[in-house]
Short mmCIF file of C-alpha atoms and ligand atoms in Angstrom, two decimals:
data_model
loop_
_atom_site.label_atom_id
_atom_site.label_comp_id
_atom_site.label_asym_id
_atom_site.label_seq_id
_atom_site.Cartn_x
_atom_site.Cartn_y
_atom_site.Cartn_z
CA MET A 1 83.91 104.75 91.34
CA ALA A 2 84.22 108.56 91.68
CA SER A 3 85.04 110.68 88.58
CA ALA A 4 88.30 112.69 88.42
CA ASP A 5 86.40 115.91 89.24
CA GLU A 6 84.64 114.28 92.20
CA ARG A 7 87.98 112.95 93.44
CA ASN A 8 89.55 116.41 93.15
CA GLU A 9 86.65 117.97 95.01
CA ALA A 10 86.68 115.35 97.76
CA TRP A 11 90.44 115.81 98.10
CA GLU A 12 90.16 119.62 98.43
CA ALA A 13 87.40 119.30 101.04
CA TRP A 14 89.39 116.73 103.01
CA LYS A 15 92.60 118.84 103.00
CA ALA A 16 90.69 121.81 104.41
CA SER A 17 88.85 119.84 107.11
CA PRO A 18 90.12 120.00 110.72
CA TRP A 19 91.04 116.28 110.61
CA GLY A 20 92.82 116.80 107.28
CA ARG A 21 94.77 119.73 108.74
CA LEU A 22 95.70 117.64 111.79
CA ARG A 23 97.01 114.92 109.51
CA PHE A 24 99.15 117.33 107.45
CA ALA A 25 100.50 119.12 110.54
CA LEU A 26 101.53 115.94 112.38
CA ILE A 27 102.98 114.01 109.45
CA GLY A 28 104.62 117.27 108.32
CA ASP A 29 106.43 117.29 111.70
CA ALA A 30 107.72 113.78 110.99
CA ILE A 31 109.03 114.69 107.51
CA ASP A 32 110.64 117.88 108.90
CA GLU A 33 112.46 115.84 111.53
CA ALA A 34 113.67 113.28 109.00
CA ILE A 35 114.90 116.04 106.69
CA ALA A 36 116.62 117.99 109.49
CA GLU A 37 119.06 115.10 109.88
CA PHE A 38 120.59 115.90 106.48
CA GLY A 39 121.66 119.41 107.55
CA ASP A 40 121.99 121.96 104.74
CA ARG A 41 122.20 119.50 101.83
CA THR A 42 119.94 119.92 98.83
CA LEU A 43 117.92 116.71 98.79
CA ARG A 44 116.30 114.60 96.09
CA ILE A 45 112.77 113.92 97.34
CA LEU A 46 110.29 111.49 95.77
CA ASP A 47 106.59 111.67 96.68
CA VAL A 48 104.93 108.43 95.52
CA GLY A 49 101.18 108.88 95.10
CA GLY A 50 101.77 112.56 95.87
CA ALA A 51 98.59 113.77 94.11
CA ASP A 52 98.91 117.58 93.74
CA GLY A 53 102.12 117.69 95.79
CA PHE A 54 100.32 119.50 98.61
CA GLU A 55 102.45 117.78 101.24
CA THR A 56 105.87 117.98 99.59
CA LEU A 57 105.81 121.24 97.59
CA PRO A 58 106.94 123.08 100.76
CA TYR A 59 110.25 121.21 100.47
CA ALA A 60 110.77 122.54 96.93
CA ILE A 61 110.25 126.02 98.41
CA ARG A 62 113.11 125.22 100.78
CA GLY A 63 115.34 124.49 97.78
CA HIS A 64 115.07 120.70 97.46
CA GLN A 65 114.50 118.81 94.18
CA LEU A 66 111.06 117.21 94.22
CA THR A 67 109.58 114.44 92.06
CA VAL A 68 105.85 113.80 92.45
CA ALA A 69 104.67 110.49 90.95
CA ASP A 70 100.98 109.65 90.68
CA PRO A 71 98.89 107.64 88.20
CA ALA A 72 95.96 110.10 88.53
CA GLU A 73 97.26 112.96 86.39
CA GLY A 74 94.09 114.93 87.16
CA PHE A 75 95.78 116.14 90.35
CA PHE A 76 98.81 117.56 88.53
CA ASP A 77 97.16 120.68 87.04
CA ARG A 78 96.52 122.11 90.49
CA GLY A 79 100.00 121.10 91.61
CA ARG A 80 101.67 122.69 88.59
CA GLU A 81 99.68 125.87 89.18
CA ALA A 82 100.75 125.97 92.84
CA ALA A 83 104.39 125.32 91.92
CA GLU A 84 104.23 128.12 89.36
CA GLN A 85 102.76 130.56 91.87
CA LEU A 86 105.39 129.61 94.43
CA GLY A 87 108.15 130.07 91.86
CA VAL A 88 109.46 126.50 92.23
CA SER A 89 108.40 124.89 88.93
CA ASP A 90 112.03 124.32 87.94
CA ARG A 91 112.56 122.20 91.05
CA VAL A 92 109.50 119.98 90.64
CA ARG A 93 109.10 117.03 88.26
CA TRP A 94 105.63 115.55 87.73
CA VAL A 95 105.68 111.87 86.77
CA SER A 96 102.52 110.19 85.61
CA ALA A 97 103.09 106.71 87.03
CA GLY A 98 101.92 104.35 89.73
CA LEU A 99 104.22 102.80 92.30
CA GLU A 100 104.20 99.57 90.31
CA GLU A 101 105.74 101.41 87.32
CA LEU A 102 108.66 102.81 89.30
CA PRO A 103 111.54 103.36 88.99
CA MET A 104 111.09 105.30 85.74
CA ALA A 105 113.88 105.22 83.16
CA GLY A 106 116.73 107.43 84.33
CA ASP A 107 115.57 107.43 87.97
CA THR A 108 118.30 107.30 90.56
CA ALA A 109 117.70 106.63 94.24
CA TYR A 110 116.33 109.44 96.39
CA ASP A 111 117.46 110.87 99.73
CA VAL A 112 113.87 111.04 100.93
CA VAL A 113 111.01 108.84 99.74
CA VAL A 114 107.48 109.69 100.87
CA CYS A 115 104.64 107.23 100.28
CA HIS A 116 101.61 108.33 102.25
CA PHE A 117 98.18 106.70 102.01
CA VAL A 118 98.92 104.73 98.86
CA LEU A 119 99.87 101.17 99.87
CA HIS A 120 96.33 100.33 101.01
CA TYR A 121 95.00 101.15 97.51
CA ARG A 122 97.25 98.54 95.91
CA PRO A 123 95.87 95.06 95.20
CA ALA A 124 95.97 92.38 97.90
CA GLY A 125 99.29 90.54 97.90
CA SER A 126 101.36 93.34 96.39
CA LEU A 127 102.77 94.77 99.64
CA GLY A 128 106.07 92.84 99.54
CA ALA A 129 106.87 93.91 95.97
CA ASP A 130 105.75 97.49 96.65
CA VAL A 131 107.93 97.85 99.73
CA ALA A 132 110.87 96.34 97.80
CA THR A 133 110.36 98.97 95.05
CA LEU A 134 110.18 101.81 97.58
CA SER A 135 113.31 100.48 99.30
CA ARG A 136 115.24 100.35 96.00
CA LEU A 137 114.28 103.97 95.42
CA THR A 138 115.78 105.00 98.79
CA ALA A 139 119.48 105.92 98.57
CA PRO A 140 122.11 104.73 101.07
CA ASP A 141 121.65 106.90 104.17
CA GLY A 142 118.28 107.89 102.75
CA VAL A 143 115.00 107.92 104.66
CA ILE A 144 111.53 106.77 103.81
CA SER A 145 108.22 107.83 105.32
CA ILE A 146 105.18 105.59 104.90
CA ALA A 147 101.67 106.17 106.24
CA CYS A 148 98.40 104.21 106.07
CA PRO A 149 95.09 104.00 107.93
CA ASN A 150 95.30 102.07 111.22
CA GLU A 151 92.88 99.19 111.74
CA ALA A 152 92.52 99.69 115.52
CA GLY A 153 91.58 103.33 115.01
CA LEU A 154 89.06 102.44 112.32
CA VAL A 155 87.37 99.84 114.52
CA LEU A 156 87.11 102.27 117.46
CA ARG A 157 85.89 105.06 115.19
CA THR A 158 83.17 102.78 113.82
CA LEU A 159 82.25 101.76 117.37
CA THR A 160 81.78 105.34 118.55
CA ARG A 161 79.78 106.36 115.49
CA GLU A 162 77.86 103.24 114.44
CA GLY A 163 77.88 100.92 117.46
CA PRO A 164 79.24 97.47 118.37
CA ALA A 165 77.78 95.42 115.49
CA ALA A 166 79.35 97.71 112.92
CA ALA A 167 82.65 97.72 114.84
CA ARG A 168 82.60 93.92 114.98
CA ALA A 169 82.02 93.81 111.20
CA GLU A 170 84.87 96.26 110.63
CA LEU A 171 87.15 94.03 112.69
CA ASP A 172 86.26 90.96 110.63
CA GLU A 173 86.58 92.67 107.24
CA THR A 174 89.80 92.13 105.31
CA THR A 175 89.21 95.39 103.45
CA GLN A 176 88.25 98.88 104.62
CA PHE A 177 86.16 101.62 103.02
CA SER A 178 87.72 104.93 101.94
CA HIS A 179 85.16 107.63 102.67
CA THR A 180 87.12 110.31 100.78
CA PHE A 181 87.46 108.34 97.54
CA GLY A 182 84.42 106.08 97.89
CA HIS A 183 85.89 102.61 97.43
CA ASP A 184 87.41 99.68 99.28
CA SER A 185 91.08 99.37 100.14
CA GLN A 186 93.36 96.86 101.90
CA LYS A 187 94.24 96.83 105.60
CA VAL A 188 97.99 97.45 105.86
CA GLY A 189 99.65 97.05 109.26
CA ARG A 190 102.64 99.10 110.37
CA GLU A 191 104.44 96.07 111.78
CA GLU A 192 104.05 94.25 108.46
CA VAL A 193 105.49 97.22 106.56
CA ALA A 194 108.35 97.65 109.06
CA ALA A 195 109.24 93.95 108.69
CA ALA A 196 109.19 94.21 104.88
CA LEU A 197 111.42 97.30 105.02
CA HIS A 198 113.81 95.42 107.29
CA GLU A 199 114.04 92.58 104.74
CA ASN A 200 115.06 95.21 102.21
CA GLY A 201 117.82 96.74 104.33
CA LEU A 202 115.94 99.60 106.01
CA VAL A 203 115.42 100.06 109.74
CA GLU A 204 112.39 101.71 111.32
CA THR A 205 113.58 104.71 113.34
CA GLU A 206 110.33 106.29 114.54
CA TRP A 207 106.59 105.94 114.25
CA MET A 208 103.57 107.97 115.23
CA GLY A 209 99.82 107.65 115.52
CA VAL A 210 97.80 110.43 113.91
CA ARG A 211 94.28 111.41 114.96
CA ILE A 212 94.07 109.83 118.38
CA ALA A 213 92.00 112.45 120.23
CA ASN A 214 90.23 113.70 117.11
CA ASP A 215 88.53 110.41 116.35
CA LEU A 216 87.42 109.84 119.94
CA ILE A 217 85.41 113.06 119.74
CA VAL A 218 82.28 112.15 117.81
CA HIS A 219 80.96 115.70 117.50
CA ASP A 220 82.87 117.22 114.60
CA GLU A 221 81.34 120.74 114.63
CA MET A 222 83.47 122.10 117.46
CA LYS A 223 86.68 121.05 115.70
CA HIS A 224 86.10 123.94 113.28
CA ASP A 225 86.49 126.45 116.13
CA PRO A 226 90.07 127.83 115.86
CA VAL A 227 90.78 127.78 119.62
CA TYR A 228 89.40 124.27 120.02
CA PHE A 229 91.35 123.14 116.95
CA GLN A 230 94.64 124.44 118.42
CA GLN A 231 93.93 122.58 121.68
CA LEU A 232 93.23 119.42 119.72
CA LEU A 233 96.40 119.79 117.65
CA ALA A 234 98.50 120.38 120.79
CA LEU A 235 97.04 117.26 122.40
CA GLU A 236 97.60 115.18 119.26
CA ARG A 237 101.24 116.36 119.23
CA ASP A 238 101.60 115.31 122.88
CA LEU A 239 100.11 111.87 122.30
CA CYS A 240 101.32 110.91 118.82
CA ARG A 241 104.53 109.16 119.90
CA ARG A 242 103.32 107.81 123.26
CA ASP A 243 102.21 104.29 124.03
CA PRO A 244 99.52 103.12 124.38
CA TYR A 245 97.83 106.09 122.69
CA ARG A 246 99.49 105.90 119.29
CA GLY A 247 98.32 102.30 118.80
CA ILE A 248 94.67 103.38 118.55
CA ALA A 249 95.14 106.31 116.18
CA ALA A 250 93.19 106.51 112.93
CA LEU A 251 96.42 106.60 110.93
CA TRP A 252 99.99 105.41 111.38
CA GLN A 253 103.17 106.91 109.97
CA LEU A 254 106.64 105.38 110.16
CA THR A 255 110.07 106.66 109.28
CA ALA A 256 112.83 104.23 108.29
CA LYS A 257 116.44 104.66 107.26
CA ARG A 258 118.67 102.77 104.86
CA LEU A 259 121.89 102.08 106.79
C1 SAM B 1 94.64 109.45 99.69
S1 SAM B 1 95.57 110.08 98.38
C2 SAM B 1 97.06 110.51 99.22
C3 SAM B 1 97.79 111.66 98.61
C4 SAM B 1 99.06 112.06 99.35
N1 SAM B 1 100.07 111.02 99.28
C5 SAM B 1 98.79 112.37 100.80
O1 SAM B 1 98.99 111.52 101.65
O2 SAM B 1 98.39 113.49 101.09
C6 SAM B 1 96.01 108.62 97.51
C7 SAM B 1 96.86 108.89 96.28
O3 SAM B 1 97.38 107.64 95.82
C8 SAM B 1 97.37 107.67 94.42
N2 SAM B 1 97.48 106.30 93.92
C9 SAM B 1 96.49 105.39 93.69
N3 SAM B 1 97.03 104.25 93.20
C10 SAM B 1 98.37 104.43 93.15
C11 SAM B 1 99.48 103.63 92.72
N4 SAM B 1 99.29 102.40 92.23
N5 SAM B 1 100.72 104.14 92.81
C12 SAM B 1 100.92 105.39 93.29
N6 SAM B 1 99.91 106.20 93.69
C13 SAM B 1 98.66 105.73 93.61
C14 SAM B 1 96.06 108.36 94.08
O4 SAM B 1 96.01 108.82 92.75
C15 SAM B 1 96.08 109.48 95.12
O5 SAM B 1 96.74 110.61 94.63
#
């Protein structure tokens, strides 16, 4: 298991990578769209497993009230520093807690709940309870955004990089390996999550596939070229909500609404 410093380092490197930047740009589009529906209202936003708040701090800059919850407090120092520099510390609450500990005492429901790349780190069998918790934290008329790695994308990625035997093994595995954090995690399907949300009174409104083109291109070096990167990002944006392309992306993201 990686140390806190190693995790921080791996996280910083991943955020800065072309594939990390693609992920933040595309899923950022989805959060922006969900938030635009609320008009000018100041929103209560909860980022579950939000690490250093890299993804959601921009919404505090826009005037919203942000709560970042994460059990790995090691990420908070950098987040607090960024919030301070951005002049938004008074609008950001850092809560040292895992999803399974939520809601915290005094928590109300939130207008926007973000839970990106967390559910697959939870133990096998906990998805139903986790989705129920996230749903309870979502206010009436509120929206939730959930994202996880996509099995089909992982199998194809393994095929293009390691060949058919490795892809076959990936397909048969019930777990998957996190290269950024160096340990195994669960496979969590979008359909399964959408069905669990539905059971809890939320309806999926949109979903996207992230890193469709990126992961088909085995040679990573050229993705660092700014012009090439912009072409790749534009193509990803064109494909991310289209069938059949989105079904083979490396990652899935869904937005759901409590009616
Ligand atoms: C891959 S990072 C994702 C960070 C951020 N949500 C994003 O998508 O950019 C996974 C995060 O989940 C957090 N995490 C791990 N177990 C968790 C749990 N039980 N509840 C909430 N967060 C958890 C980790 O500490 C880490 O910050």
